[in-house]
Amino acid sequence: MRLDWYDRRILEFVVECGPCSQPTDEQTFACFGISAQRVMRRLDAVIDLDDTPGLPLGEPDRGLLKRARALRF
């Protein structure tokens, strides 16, 4: 399985925001057209997807997901 461009961009966005940084609605509306709360819910859904058996991710996507997960929790 591979992440689609939108989910990958959300992961990249969270990683770019860095630790202890909650994105603002202004930032997320500009990038994704949705609120910060919805971006974070989508992030959680992507993180949960990684734990689904039988859905292996490519190595670049797995690394990005690992970095985003570390910042989220």
XYZ file of N, CA, C and O in Angstrom:
292
model
N 0.834 -1.185 0.000
C 0.000 0.000 0.000
C 0.872 1.238 0.000
O 1.928 1.251 0.595
N 0.412 2.256 -0.643
C 1.117 3.536 -0.641
C 0.154 4.603 -0.168
O -1.045 4.510 -0.393
N 0.697 5.605 0.469
C -0.125 6.734 0.891
C -0.512 7.545 -0.337
O 0.278 7.674 -1.270
N -1.698 8.138 -0.329
C -2.022 9.043 -1.426
C -1.350 10.392 -1.150
O -0.818 10.634 -0.070
N -1.350 11.258 -2.135
C -0.624 12.526 -2.028
C -1.148 13.387 -0.890
O -0.375 14.079 -0.227
N -2.445 13.345 -0.642
C -3.051 14.196 0.388
C -2.619 13.731 1.783
O -2.201 14.545 2.610
N -2.693 12.436 2.037
C -2.271 11.915 3.336
C -0.771 12.113 3.536
O -0.321 12.448 4.639
N 0.008 11.914 2.491
C 1.449 12.127 2.593
C 1.740 13.596 2.916
O 2.593 13.907 3.735
N 1.011 14.495 2.286
C 1.224 15.935 2.543
C 0.859 16.282 3.985
O 1.528 17.104 4.615
N -0.185 15.666 4.527
C -0.536 15.897 5.931
C 0.598 15.419 6.835
O 0.990 16.117 7.775
N 1.150 14.253 6.558
C 2.279 13.759 7.354
C 3.464 14.719 7.254
O 4.090 15.062 8.261
N 3.780 15.160 6.043
C 4.885 16.102 5.862
C 4.627 17.399 6.613
O 5.536 17.962 7.243
N 3.402 17.878 6.567
C 3.020 19.114 7.244
C 3.241 18.996 8.751
O 3.818 19.889 9.375
N 2.806 17.893 9.330
C 2.968 17.686 10.772
C 4.451 17.620 11.136
O 4.886 18.219 12.119
N 5.232 16.930 10.320
C 6.671 16.833 10.581
C 7.315 18.216 10.458
O 8.161 18.589 11.282
N 6.904 19.000 9.466
C 7.449 20.349 9.290
C 7.092 21.261 10.461
O 7.883 22.129 10.824
N 5.910 21.072 11.041
C 5.504 21.897 12.189
C 6.413 21.645 13.389
O 6.641 22.540 14.196
N 6.915 20.432 13.504
C 7.855 20.105 14.571
C 7.179 19.753 15.877
O 5.953 19.791 16.009
N 8.015 19.421 16.858
C 7.487 19.008 18.164
C 6.821 20.179 18.890
O 7.221 21.328 18.727
N 5.826 19.849 19.645
C 5.118 20.826 20.493
C 4.456 21.940 19.693
O 4.226 23.022 20.210
N 4.197 21.718 18.422
C 3.544 22.726 17.593
C 2.216 22.195 17.092
O 2.182 21.237 16.333
N 1.166 22.803 17.536
C -0.170 22.463 17.049
C -0.471 23.412 15.900
O -0.390 24.627 16.060
N -0.772 22.899 14.721
C -1.077 23.796 13.603
C -2.332 24.604 13.874
O -3.219 24.179 14.602
N -2.376 25.775 13.287
C -3.539 26.647 13.442
C -4.527 26.391 12.307
O -4.165 25.852 11.258
N -5.766 26.811 12.539
C -6.765 26.701 11.473
C -6.332 27.498 10.245
O -6.542 27.058 9.114
N -5.707 28.631 10.473
C -5.254 29.455 9.350
C -4.265 28.683 8.477
O -4.362 28.688 7.250
N -3.319 27.997 9.106
C -2.341 27.207 8.361
C -3.004 26.051 7.617
O -2.704 25.805 6.447
N -3.868 25.338 8.306
C -4.452 24.144 7.691
C -5.476 24.492 6.617
O -5.588 23.771 5.626
N -6.212 25.588 6.795
C -7.137 25.993 5.735
C -6.360 26.378 4.483
O -6.771 26.053 3.366
N -5.211 27.054 4.658
C -4.398 27.459 3.507
C -3.830 26.244 2.769
O -3.766 26.236 1.539
N -3.430 25.223 3.505
C -2.803 24.047 2.894
C -3.787 22.983 2.433
O -3.567 22.339 1.415
N -4.850 22.776 3.219
C -5.723 21.621 2.993
C -7.198 21.965 2.831
O -7.992 21.103 2.489
N -7.568 23.181 3.177
C -8.969 23.570 3.072
C -9.843 23.021 4.188
O -11.071 23.003 4.058
N -9.213 22.555 5.266
C -9.965 22.034 6.414
C -9.335 22.546 7.711
O -8.196 23.021 7.707
N -10.079 22.427 8.796
C -9.614 22.921 10.095
C -8.444 22.092 10.630
O -8.228 20.952 10.199
N -7.729 22.672 11.574
C -6.614 21.968 12.219
C -7.114 20.693 12.904
O -6.443 19.654 12.855
N -8.276 20.762 13.514
C -8.831 19.587 14.191
C -9.063 18.450 13.192
O -8.744 17.298 13.467
N -9.586 18.777 12.030
C -9.824 17.739 11.009
C -8.514 17.193 10.449
O -8.413 16.003 10.155
N -7.511 18.053 10.301
C -6.194 17.579 9.846
C -5.647 16.571 10.844
O -5.147 15.505 10.468
N -5.755 16.883 12.134
C -5.217 15.989 13.154
C -6.018 14.684 13.221
O -5.446 13.616 13.449
N -7.324 14.750 12.985
C -8.113 13.508 12.925
C -7.686 12.658 11.735
O -7.592 11.438 11.829
N -7.439 13.311 10.618
C -6.984 12.567 9.433
C -5.604 11.963 9.691
O -5.341 10.825 9.310
N -4.743 12.720 10.363
C -3.435 12.191 10.738
C -3.592 10.942 11.597
O -2.932 9.935 11.368
N -4.465 11.014 12.587
C -4.695 9.852 13.450
C -5.179 8.652 12.645
O -4.765 7.522 12.890
N -6.038 8.893 11.658
C -6.545 7.799 10.828
C -5.412 7.177 10.005
O -5.348 5.951 9.852
N -4.508 7.998 9.496
C -3.380 7.479 8.724
C -2.453 6.689 9.640
O -1.971 5.615 9.271
N -2.219 7.195 10.839
C -1.373 6.484 11.798
C -1.997 5.136 12.145
O -1.307 4.118 12.202
N -3.305 5.105 12.357
C -3.998 3.848 12.651
C -3.906 2.883 11.478
O -3.792 1.676 11.670
N -3.958 3.398 10.268
C -3.880 2.567 9.071
C -2.561 1.812 9.031
O -2.507 0.658 8.610
N -1.501 2.426 9.505
C -0.187 1.786 9.496
C -0.167 0.529 10.342
O 0.623 -0.364 10.115
N -1.038 0.445 11.346
C -1.089 -0.715 12.222
C -1.951 -1.849 11.669
O -2.082 -2.889 12.285
N -2.566 -1.640 10.505
C -3.429 -2.643 9.907
C -2.588 -3.755 9.290
O -1.745 -3.492 8.432
N -2.799 -5.004 9.732
C -2.032 -6.111 9.153
C -2.327 -6.269 7.663
O -3.446 -6.048 7.205
N -1.332 -6.654 6.918
C -1.525 -6.914 5.499
C -1.492 -5.684 4.616
O -1.729 -5.777 3.425
N -1.214 -4.523 5.186
C -1.135 -3.300 4.394
C 0.256 -2.686 4.543
O 0.443 -1.657 5.166
N 1.256 -3.343 3.973
C 2.619 -2.827 4.132
C 2.817 -1.530 3.360
O 2.295 -1.369 2.258
N 3.553 -0.637 3.943
C 3.891 0.628 3.295
C 5.299 0.541 2.737
O 6.137 -0.196 3.255
N 5.557 1.332 1.715
C 6.911 1.440 1.208
C 7.806 2.081 2.257
O 7.332 2.777 3.163
N 9.090 1.870 2.146
C 10.033 2.366 3.148
C 9.996 3.890 3.313
O 10.005 4.382 4.445
N 9.940 4.684 2.235
C 9.868 6.142 2.427
C 8.615 6.571 3.201
O 8.680 7.431 4.083
N 7.475 5.953 2.873
C 6.231 6.295 3.575
C 6.286 5.845 5.028
O 5.817 6.548 5.925
N 6.861 4.693 5.279
C 6.972 4.194 6.655
C 7.836 5.130 7.508
O 7.515 5.434 8.636
N 8.933 5.629 6.933
C 9.795 6.566 7.658
C 9.080 7.870 7.969
O 9.192 8.402 9.078
N 8.347 8.382 7.002
C 7.587 9.613 7.212
C 6.527 9.402 8.283
O 6.343 10.235 9.170
N 5.849 8.284 8.219
C 4.824 7.965 9.203
C 5.427 7.849 10.603
O 4.857 8.341 11.576
N 6.583 7.246 10.692
C 7.253 7.093 11.995
C 7.605 8.453 12.592
O 7.408 8.700 13.772
N 8.114 9.376 11.751
C 8.446 10.711 12.246
C 7.191 11.467 12.688
O 7.189 12.133 13.720
N 6.109 11.364 11.918
C 4.863 12.036 12.280
C 4.274 11.444 13.564
O 3.802 12.189 14.429
N 4.323 10.132 13.694
C 3.798 9.475 14.895
C 4.564 9.950 16.140
O 3.974 10.215 17.179
N 5.871 10.065 16.033
C 6.700 10.495 17.167
C 6.325 11.902 17.617
O 6.384 12.212 18.807
N 5.927 12.741 16.686
C 5.541 14.107 17.044
C 4.121 14.192 17.568
O 3.779 15.114 18.305
N 3.297 13.265 17.173
C 1.873 13.287 17.563
C 1.671 12.795 18.972
O 0.785 13.248 19.673
N 2.466 11.829 19.413
C 2.226 11.227 20.722
C 3.248 11.638 21.730
O 4.332 11.901 21.532
